[in-house]
Structures are given as C-alpha cells and as structure tokens.
PDB file of C-alpha atoms in Angstrom:
ATOM      1  CA  GLU A 992      -8.609 -17.896   2.658  1.00  0.00           C
ATOM      2  CA  VAL A 993      -8.271 -14.212   3.759  1.00  0.00           C
ATOM      3  CA  GLN A 994      -8.784 -11.922   0.772  1.00  0.00           C
ATOM      4  CA  VAL A 995      -9.913  -8.525  -0.455  1.00  0.00           C
ATOM      5  CA  VAL A 996     -11.478  -8.596  -3.768  1.00  0.00           C
ATOM      6  CA  GLN A 997     -11.992  -5.293  -5.816  1.00  0.00           C
ATOM      7  CA  SER A 998     -14.477  -4.260  -8.539  1.00  0.00           C
ATOM      8  CA  GLY A 999     -13.487  -4.216 -12.182  1.00  0.00           C
ATOM      9  CA  ALA A1000     -11.805  -1.656 -14.392  1.00  0.00           C
ATOM     10  CA  GLU A1001     -13.749   1.529 -15.113  1.00  0.00           C
ATOM     11  CA  VAL A1002     -13.572   3.987 -18.050  1.00  0.00           C
ATOM     12  CA  LYS A1003     -15.106   7.306 -17.313  1.00  0.00           C
ATOM     13  CA  LYS A1004     -15.321  10.835 -18.670  1.00  0.00           C
ATOM     14  CA  PRO A1005     -14.179  13.973 -16.845  1.00  0.00           C
ATOM     15  CA  GLY A1006     -16.769  15.303 -14.527  1.00  0.00           C
ATOM     16  CA  GLU A1007     -18.490  11.943 -14.019  1.00  0.00           C
ATOM     17  CA  SER A1008     -18.843  10.413 -10.652  1.00  0.00           C
ATOM     18  CA  LEU A1009     -17.635   6.944  -9.651  1.00  0.00           C
ATOM     19  CA  ARG A1010     -17.612   4.488  -6.702  1.00  0.00           C
ATOM     20  CA  ILE A1011     -15.185   1.444  -6.719  1.00  0.00           C
ATOM     21  CA  SER A1012     -15.420  -1.320  -4.152  1.00  0.00           C
ATOM     22  CA  CYS A1013     -13.377  -3.704  -2.132  1.00  0.00           C
ATOM     23  CA  LYS A1014     -14.923  -6.767  -0.419  1.00  0.00           C
ATOM     24  CA  GLY A1015     -13.255  -8.517   2.411  1.00  0.00           C
ATOM     25  CA  SER A1016     -13.694 -12.301   3.094  1.00  0.00           C
ATOM     26  CA  GLY A1017     -12.164 -15.034   5.192  1.00  0.00           C
ATOM     27  CA  TYR A1018     -11.767 -12.968   8.324  1.00  0.00           C
ATOM     28  CA  SER A1019     -13.699 -10.757  10.707  1.00  0.00           C
ATOM     29  CA  PHE A1020     -14.365  -7.687   8.520  1.00  0.00           C
ATOM     30  CA  THR A1021     -15.150  -5.285  11.333  1.00  0.00           C
ATOM     31  CA  ASN A1022     -11.792  -6.088  13.220  1.00  0.00           C
ATOM     32  CA  TYR A1023      -9.459  -4.664  10.578  1.00  0.00           C
ATOM     33  CA  TRP A1024      -8.626  -1.385   8.955  1.00  0.00           C
ATOM     34  CA  ILE A1025      -8.695  -1.259   5.175  1.00  0.00           C
ATOM     35  CA  GLY A1026      -6.792   1.330   3.122  1.00  0.00           C
ATOM     36  CA  TRP A1027      -6.631   2.661  -0.419  1.00  0.00           C
ATOM     37  CA  VAL A1028      -3.433   3.274  -2.358  1.00  0.00           C
ATOM     38  CA  ARG A1029      -3.096   4.997  -5.668  1.00  0.00           C
ATOM     39  CA  GLN A1030      -0.511   4.240  -8.340  1.00  0.00           C
ATOM     40  CA  MET A1031      -0.500   6.460 -11.300  1.00  0.00           C
ATOM     41  CA  PRO A1032       0.826   5.120 -14.579  1.00  0.00           C
ATOM     42  CA  GLY A1033       4.664   4.443 -14.262  1.00  0.00           C
ATOM     43  CA  LYS A1034       4.761   6.037 -10.744  1.00  0.00           C
ATOM     44  CA  GLY A1035       5.081   4.882  -7.080  1.00  0.00           C
ATOM     45  CA  LEU A1036       2.520   3.978  -4.426  1.00  0.00           C
ATOM     46  CA  GLU A1037       0.591   6.724  -2.683  1.00  0.00           C
ATOM     47  CA  TRP A1038      -1.339   6.182   0.668  1.00  0.00           C
ATOM     48  CA  MET A1039      -4.832   7.708   0.199  1.00  0.00           C
ATOM     49  CA  GLY A1040      -6.563   6.825   3.449  1.00  0.00           C
ATOM     50  CA  THR A1041      -8.034   4.091   5.579  1.00  0.00           C
ATOM     51  CA  ILE A1042     -11.253   3.075   7.221  1.00  0.00           C
ATOM     52  CA  TRP A1043     -12.373   0.894  10.049  1.00  0.00           C
ATOM     53  CA  MET A1044     -15.858  -0.411  10.075  1.00  0.00           C
ATOM     54  CA  GLY A1045     -16.461  -0.959  13.776  1.00  0.00           C
ATOM     55  CA  SER A1046     -18.659  -3.884  15.043  1.00  0.00           C
ATOM     56  CA  GLY A1047     -21.077  -1.480  16.846  1.00  0.00           C
ATOM     57  CA  SER A1048     -23.864   0.595  15.468  1.00  0.00           C
ATOM     58  CA  PRO A1049     -24.037   1.260  11.676  1.00  0.00           C
ATOM     59  CA  GLY A1050     -22.405   4.704  12.118  1.00  0.00           C
ATOM     60  CA  ASP A1051     -19.635   3.259  14.112  1.00  0.00           C
ATOM     61  CA  SER A1052     -16.613   3.651  11.786  1.00  0.00           C
ATOM     62  CA  ASP A1053     -13.380   5.751  11.705  1.00  0.00           C
ATOM     63  CA  THR A1054     -11.722   7.218   8.520  1.00  0.00           C
ATOM     64  CA  ARG A1055      -8.322   8.806   8.067  1.00  0.00           C
ATOM     65  CA  TYR A1056      -7.206  10.631   4.892  1.00  0.00           C
ATOM     66  CA  SER A1057      -3.899  11.684   3.569  1.00  0.00           C
ATOM     67  CA  PRO A1058      -3.735  15.464   3.273  1.00  0.00           C
ATOM     68  CA  SER A1059      -3.097  15.064  -0.341  1.00  0.00           C
ATOM     69  CA  PHE A1060      -6.484  13.354  -0.847  1.00  0.00           C
ATOM     70  CA  GLN A1061      -8.656  14.891   1.815  1.00  0.00           C
ATOM     71  CA  GLY A1062     -11.611  16.496   0.115  1.00  0.00           C
ATOM     72  CA  GLN A1063     -10.744  14.906  -3.367  1.00  0.00           C
ATOM     73  CA  VAL A1064     -12.280  11.435  -2.615  1.00  0.00           C
ATOM     74  CA  THR A1065     -14.579   9.837  -0.044  1.00  0.00           C
ATOM     75  CA  ILE A1066     -13.782   6.526   1.633  1.00  0.00           C
ATOM     76  CA  SER A1067     -16.860   4.717   3.080  1.00  0.00           C
ATOM     77  CA  GLY A1068     -18.045   1.274   3.846  1.00  0.00           C
ATOM     78  CA  ASP A1069     -21.089  -1.090   4.453  1.00  0.00           C
ATOM     79  CA  LYS A1070     -20.314  -3.758   7.101  1.00  0.00           C
ATOM     80  CA  SER A1071     -23.452  -5.647   6.093  1.00  0.00           C
ATOM     81  CA  VAL A1072     -21.730  -6.721   2.937  1.00  0.00           C
ATOM     82  CA  SER A1073     -18.158  -6.580   4.188  1.00  0.00           C
ATOM     83  CA  THR A1074     -17.335  -3.885   1.660  1.00  0.00           C
ATOM     84  CA  VAL A1075     -15.407  -0.565   1.615  1.00  0.00           C
ATOM     85  CA  TYR A1076     -15.722   2.037  -1.169  1.00  0.00           C
ATOM     86  CA  LEU A1077     -13.623   4.761  -2.685  1.00  0.00           C
ATOM     87  CA  GLN A1078     -15.749   7.481  -4.395  1.00  0.00           C
ATOM     88  CA  TRP A1079     -15.286  10.506  -6.559  1.00  0.00           C
ATOM     89  CA  SER A1080     -17.939  13.144  -7.186  1.00  0.00           C
ATOM     90  CA  SER A1081     -16.287  14.608 -10.298  1.00  0.00           C
ATOM     91  CA  LEU A1082     -13.528  12.800 -11.931  1.00  0.00           C
ATOM     92  CA  ARG A1083     -10.544  14.417 -13.673  1.00  0.00           C
ATOM     93  CA  ALA A1084      -8.015  13.050 -16.179  1.00  0.00           C
ATOM     94  CA  SER A1085      -5.417  13.152 -13.444  1.00  0.00           C
ATOM     95  CA  ASP A1086      -7.434  10.547 -11.453  1.00  0.00           C
ATOM     96  CA  THR A1087      -6.275   7.888 -14.158  1.00  0.00           C
ATOM     97  CA  ALA A1088      -4.504   5.332 -12.099  1.00  0.00           C
ATOM     98  CA  MET A1089      -4.567   1.898 -10.518  1.00  0.00           C
ATOM     99  CA  TYR A1090      -6.189   1.836  -7.151  1.00  0.00           C
ATOM    100  CA  TYR A1091      -5.465  -0.852  -4.670  1.00  0.00           C
ATOM    101  CA  CYS A1092      -7.227  -1.636  -1.519  1.00  0.00           C
ATOM    102  CA  ALA A1093      -5.342  -3.398   1.269  1.00  0.00           C
ATOM    103  CA  ARG A1094      -6.111  -4.800   4.778  1.00  0.00           C
ATOM    104  CA  HIS A1095      -3.928  -3.963   7.693  1.00  0.00           C
ATOM    105  CA  LYS A1096      -1.878  -6.884   8.966  1.00  0.00           C
ATOM    106  CA  TYR A1097      -3.056  -6.819  12.510  1.00  0.00           C
ATOM    107  CA  SER A1098      -6.546  -6.771  13.963  1.00  0.00           C
ATOM    108  CA  THR A1099      -7.881  -3.278  15.292  1.00  0.00           C
ATOM    109  CA  SER A1100      -4.500  -1.686  14.506  1.00  0.00           C
ATOM    110  CA  ALA A1101      -5.040   1.833  12.881  1.00  0.00           C
ATOM    111  CA  ASP A1102      -1.249   2.383  12.218  1.00  0.00           C
ATOM    112  CA  ASP A1103      -0.055  -0.789  10.477  1.00  0.00           C
ATOM    113  CA  ALA A1104       1.459  -2.317   7.439  1.00  0.00           C
ATOM    114  CA  PHE A1105      -0.825  -3.728   4.675  1.00  0.00           C
ATOM    115  CA  GLY A1106      -0.748  -7.404   4.916  1.00  0.00           C
ATOM    116  CA  VAL A1107      -3.425  -8.349   2.341  1.00  0.00           C
ATOM    117  CA  TRP A1108      -3.757  -6.615  -1.071  1.00  0.00           C
ATOM    118  CA  GLY A1109      -6.557  -6.513  -3.490  1.00  0.00           C
ATOM    119  CA  GLN A1110      -5.861  -7.109  -7.227  1.00  0.00           C
ATOM    120  CA  GLY A1111      -6.340  -3.550  -8.090  1.00  0.00           C
ATOM    121  CA  THR A1112      -8.889  -1.384  -9.989  1.00  0.00           C
ATOM    122  CA  MET A1113      -7.731   0.489 -13.070  1.00  0.00           C
ATOM    123  CA  VAL A1114      -9.665   3.766 -13.466  1.00  0.00           C
ATOM    124  CA  THR A1115      -9.321   5.550 -16.714  1.00  0.00           C
ATOM    125  CA  VAL A1116     -10.691   9.035 -17.147  1.00  0.00           C
ATOM    126  CA  SER A1117     -10.716  10.305 -20.674  1.00  0.00           C
ATOM    127  CA  SER A1118     -13.023  12.504 -22.930  1.00  0.00           C
TER     128      SER A1118
ATOM    129  CA  ASP B 383       4.136  15.273   7.779  1.00  0.00           C
ATOM    130  CA  ILE B 384       7.143  12.865   7.851  1.00  0.00           C
ATOM    131  CA  GLN B 385       8.765  12.267   4.337  1.00  0.00           C
ATOM    132  CA  MET B 386      10.252   8.961   3.225  1.00  0.00           C
ATOM    133  CA  THR B 387      13.209   9.039   0.940  1.00  0.00           C
ATOM    134  CA  GLN B 388      14.564   5.925  -0.725  1.00  0.00           C
ATOM    135  CA  SER B 389      17.938   5.583  -2.410  1.00  0.00           C
ATOM    136  CA  PRO B 390      19.078   4.778  -4.806  1.00  0.00           C
ATOM    137  CA  SER B 391      16.111   5.236  -7.152  1.00  0.00           C
ATOM    138  CA  SER B 392      17.441   2.377  -9.219  1.00  0.00           C
ATOM    139  CA  LEU B 393      20.257  -0.165  -9.273  1.00  0.00           C
ATOM    140  CA  SER B 394      21.614  -2.888 -11.452  1.00  0.00           C
ATOM    141  CA  ALA B 395      23.423  -5.863  -9.930  1.00  0.00           C
ATOM    142  CA  SER B 396      24.568  -9.332 -10.922  1.00  0.00           C
ATOM    143  CA  VAL B 397      22.917 -12.602  -9.870  1.00  0.00           C
ATOM    144  CA  GLY B 398      24.380 -13.621  -6.558  1.00  0.00           C
ATOM    145  CA  ASP B 399      25.341 -10.058  -5.495  1.00  0.00           C
ATOM    146  CA  ARG B 400      24.552  -8.665  -2.057  1.00  0.00           C
ATOM    147  CA  VAL B 401      22.131  -5.673  -2.549  1.00  0.00           C
ATOM    148  CA  THR B 402      21.329  -2.995   0.022  1.00  0.00           C
ATOM    149  CA  LEU B 403      18.471  -0.514  -0.330  1.00  0.00           C
ATOM    150  CA  THR B 404      18.030   2.455   1.933  1.00  0.00           C
ATOM    151  CA  CYS B 405      15.000   4.259   3.358  1.00  0.00           C
ATOM    152  CA  ARG B 406      15.281   7.492   5.402  1.00  0.00           C
ATOM    153  CA  ALA B 407      12.489   9.134   7.441  1.00  0.00           C
ATOM    154  CA  SER B 408      12.505  12.884   7.978  1.00  0.00           C
ATOM    155  CA  GLN B 409      11.716  12.325  11.675  1.00  0.00           C
ATOM    156  CA  GLY B 410      12.023   9.291  13.983  1.00  0.00           C
ATOM    157  CA  ILE B 411       9.478   6.508  13.484  1.00  0.00           C
ATOM    158  CA  SER B 412      10.778   3.938  15.821  1.00  0.00           C
ATOM    159  CA  ASN B 413      10.673   0.626  14.033  1.00  0.00           C
ATOM    160  CA  SER B 414       7.253   1.248  12.420  1.00  0.00           C
ATOM    161  CA  LEU B 415       8.525   0.511   8.832  1.00  0.00           C
ATOM    162  CA  ALA B 416       7.400  -1.884   6.289  1.00  0.00           C
ATOM    163  CA  TRP B 417       9.031  -3.043   2.960  1.00  0.00           C
ATOM    164  CA  TYR B 418       7.019  -4.138  -0.171  1.00  0.00           C
ATOM    165  CA  GLN B 419       8.007  -5.778  -3.333  1.00  0.00           C
ATOM    166  CA  GLN B 420       6.091  -4.977  -6.592  1.00  0.00           C
ATOM    167  CA  LYS B 421       7.107  -6.985  -9.653  1.00  0.00           C
ATOM    168  CA  PRO B 422       6.357  -5.538 -13.080  1.00  0.00           C
ATOM    169  CA  GLY B 423       2.543  -5.600 -13.631  1.00  0.00           C
ATOM    170  CA  LYS B 424       1.903  -7.212 -10.227  1.00  0.00           C
ATOM    171  CA  VAL B 425       0.295  -6.362  -6.922  1.00  0.00           C
ATOM    172  CA  PRO B 426       2.545  -5.175  -4.184  1.00  0.00           C
ATOM    173  CA  LYS B 427       3.561  -7.737  -1.678  1.00  0.00           C
ATOM    174  CA  LEU B 428       4.542  -7.235   2.012  1.00  0.00           C
ATOM    175  CA  LEU B 429       8.171  -8.489   2.640  1.00  0.00           C
ATOM    176  CA  ILE B 430       9.097  -6.995   6.046  1.00  0.00           C
ATOM    177  CA  TYR B 431       7.293  -5.317   8.798  1.00  0.00           C
ATOM    178  CA  ALA B 432       8.411  -3.788  12.232  1.00  0.00           C
ATOM    179  CA  ALA B 433      11.564  -2.815  10.302  1.00  0.00           C
ATOM    180  CA  SER B 434      13.204  -6.376  10.610  1.00  0.00           C
ATOM    181  CA  THR B 435      10.472  -8.995  10.895  1.00  0.00           C
ATOM    182  CA  LEU B 436      10.090 -11.160   7.759  1.00  0.00           C
ATOM    183  CA  GLN B 437       6.666 -11.816   6.521  1.00  0.00           C
ATOM    184  CA  SER B 438       5.657 -15.523   6.406  1.00  0.00           C
ATOM    185  CA  GLY B 439       6.817 -17.228   3.060  1.00  0.00           C
ATOM    186  CA  VAL B 440       9.321 -14.552   2.169  1.00  0.00           C
ATOM    187  CA  PRO B 441      12.668 -15.997   1.261  1.00  0.00           C
ATOM    188  CA  SER B 442      15.282 -15.683   4.063  1.00  0.00           C
ATOM    189  CA  ARG B 443      17.718 -13.874   1.604  1.00  0.00           C
ATOM    190  CA  PHE B 444      15.730 -10.788   2.420  1.00  0.00           C
ATOM    191  CA  SER B 445      16.411  -8.920   5.713  1.00  0.00           C
ATOM    192  CA  GLY B 446      15.638  -5.601   7.119  1.00  0.00           C
ATOM    193  CA  SER B 447      17.247  -3.482   9.706  1.00  0.00           C
ATOM    194  CA  GLY B 448      17.202  -0.058  11.260  1.00  0.00           C
ATOM    195  CA  SER B 449      15.260   2.096  13.725  1.00  0.00           C
ATOM    196  CA  GLY B 450      14.483   5.775  14.223  1.00  0.00           C
ATOM    197  CA  THR B 451      15.211   7.449  10.781  1.00  0.00           C
ATOM    198  CA  ASP B 452      17.418   5.072   8.937  1.00  0.00           C
ATOM    199  CA  PHE B 453      16.539   1.668   7.515  1.00  0.00           C
ATOM    200  CA  THR B 454      17.880  -0.792   5.027  1.00  0.00           C
ATOM    201  CA  LEU B 455      16.518  -3.827   3.066  1.00  0.00           C
ATOM    202  CA  THR B 456      19.191  -6.325   2.117  1.00  0.00           C
ATOM    203  CA  ILE B 457      19.062  -9.047  -0.394  1.00  0.00           C
ATOM    204  CA  SER B 458      21.889 -11.324   0.495  1.00  0.00           C
ATOM    205  CA  SER B 459      22.203 -13.091  -2.874  1.00  0.00           C
ATOM    206  CA  LEU B 460      20.173 -11.473  -5.703  1.00  0.00           C
ATOM    207  CA  GLN B 461      18.008 -13.829  -7.888  1.00  0.00           C
ATOM    208  CA  PRO B 462      16.392 -13.223 -11.161  1.00  0.00           C
ATOM    209  CA  GLU B 463      12.884 -13.373  -9.564  1.00  0.00           C
ATOM    210  CA  ASP B 464      13.984 -10.415  -7.348  1.00  0.00           C
ATOM    211  CA  VAL B 465      13.541  -8.000 -10.227  1.00  0.00           C
ATOM    212  CA  ALA B 466      11.148  -5.547  -8.853  1.00  0.00           C
ATOM    213  CA  THR B 467      10.519  -2.156  -7.282  1.00  0.00           C
ATOM    214  CA  TYR B 468      10.822  -2.098  -3.584  1.00  0.00           C
ATOM    215  CA  TYR B 469       8.935   0.463  -1.428  1.00  0.00           C
ATOM    216  CA  CYS B 470       9.233   1.400   2.104  1.00  0.00           C
ATOM    217  CA  GLN B 471       6.297   2.637   4.209  1.00  0.00           C
ATOM    218  CA  LYS B 472       6.126   4.286   7.525  1.00  0.00           C
ATOM    219  CA  TYR B 473       3.203   3.405   9.749  1.00  0.00           C
ATOM    220  CA  ASN B 474       3.853   4.970  13.201  1.00  0.00           C
ATOM    221  CA  SER B 475       0.888   7.429  12.576  1.00  0.00           C
ATOM    222  CA  ALA B 476      -1.122   8.657   9.609  1.00  0.00           C
ATOM    223  CA  PRO B 477      -0.351   9.567   6.950  1.00  0.00           C
ATOM    224  CA  LEU B 478       1.098   6.200   6.296  1.00  0.00           C
ATOM    225  CA  THR B 479       3.472   7.522   3.604  1.00  0.00           C
ATOM    226  CA  PHE B 480       5.412   5.438   1.170  1.00  0.00           C
ATOM    227  CA  GLY B 481       8.946   6.047  -0.127  1.00  0.00           C
ATOM    228  CA  GLY B 482       9.420   6.733  -3.821  1.00  0.00           C
ATOM    229  CA  GLY B 483      10.755   3.255  -4.515  1.00  0.00           C
ATOM    230  CA  THR B 484      13.955   1.562  -5.660  1.00  0.00           C
ATOM    231  CA  LYS B 485      13.864  -0.270  -8.991  1.00  0.00           C
ATOM    232  CA  VAL B 486      16.193  -3.341  -8.913  1.00  0.00           C
ATOM    233  CA  GLU B 487      17.378  -4.907 -12.151  1.00  0.00           C
ATOM    234  CA  ILE B 488      19.754  -7.774 -13.161  1.00  0.00           C
ATOM    235  CA  LYS B 489      22.968  -6.664 -14.868  1.00  0.00           C
TER     236      LYS B 489
END
C-alpha cells in the first residue's frame, strides 16, 4: 500500500526549534516529489513547498518553496530512510497549525496534484 | 504569482440538488488544476486532476470542467456525505497555490 506517514503531534514554546517528519512507503521514494501543506486552525490549505530526493548521489535533491514560507522553514530529506522533513529554527505562536505532507500523483513530476496525503501533524506553539 | 479565487465561500443546498463550485485563476494555467475534498476533521482527498479527470474511487456524481482561467466542480446530486470544504489547486508551476475553499452544507 502506498502511504506517507507523519510524526506525532508536538507542543513547543516560542523560540524553540522543531523538525517533523514524513515517511514514504509502498513505492519508489526517490521517484516522487513530496510537499508540505499548512492549515491554520479554522483556515484553508496553504502550499509551503516540495522536495524531490533524487536517486543519484546523497546531495542530489531539488527543493521549491512558496515565497510565503521561503526563509521561514527548511524542507529536507534522507533517502536512506525514505523520509522528508519540515524544520523550524525558532518557532512562533503563529506557527500553530496542522501540517500535512503529501506525495505528488505522478512519478518525477515537479508540478503535480497531491495524490497521497499523510495523516497530518499538529504543531502547537504556546508559552 | 498566480492567485486562485473560489466562489462562493460557502453554500447550502438540499439533498439531490445540483451544486456548482467555481475556481478562477488570475492568469491562464491550461488544465493544470486539481480539486480536493476535506470533510470536517479529516485529511484532504484528491477528487479531480487535470481539471476534469476523476480520481479513482471518486463517485461519478462529481465532475470537473474548464481550462485557462475558469474552472468548475459540479456535484450532480448532492448527498449528505458530500458535506465538506472543497479546494482547488493550480499546479502548472510553483507556487502550487490553493484557492480559499468553498464550504458545502446541507439545507
């Protein structure tokens, strides 16, 4: 079964760092782009960015960010464990949201719909 | 960047009604448009891609149309299980922007 499984809910304080994860299984991980989507409480979906973990050398990857999130988060991955990450260096209360990872529908397609979604990771930032 | 605008923001209709949701792109995006359904408290689900292609397993009462800047999602006969918020997303090029959503309720 093709799936992407996310890490569990997090409660953090402002200023703390955080990395959440998304593990792909049931398909060739290095053939598909995976993206991150934010949903703030009671609000709509926001595309944050996507990453492709190429099948070549360890540094062979490509990442695209929304202008709204560029510099605010870091998207990375580790193909050896079929996992991508979303990372913050200094959290703010406004980062409180549900974060979804989702795999593109078609292999190697950078510009594509999200065909497989993770279950979501709730991040709460509060003092 | 291209903006995606959905209308209406919410609607209420009776079971069995034909419902039409609209998504408009600020510039042409060919047919690179997807529709998602998000039921309350649930994960979004892909309904339609390439503007009009039904994702496997999606009921045939859902259909999509359009190209360029104007797109529609139609539910031919609204069912109670269709209560959800529907989002469009353009994917011709990054950023892969979502529309603001249309909330569908039963009257």
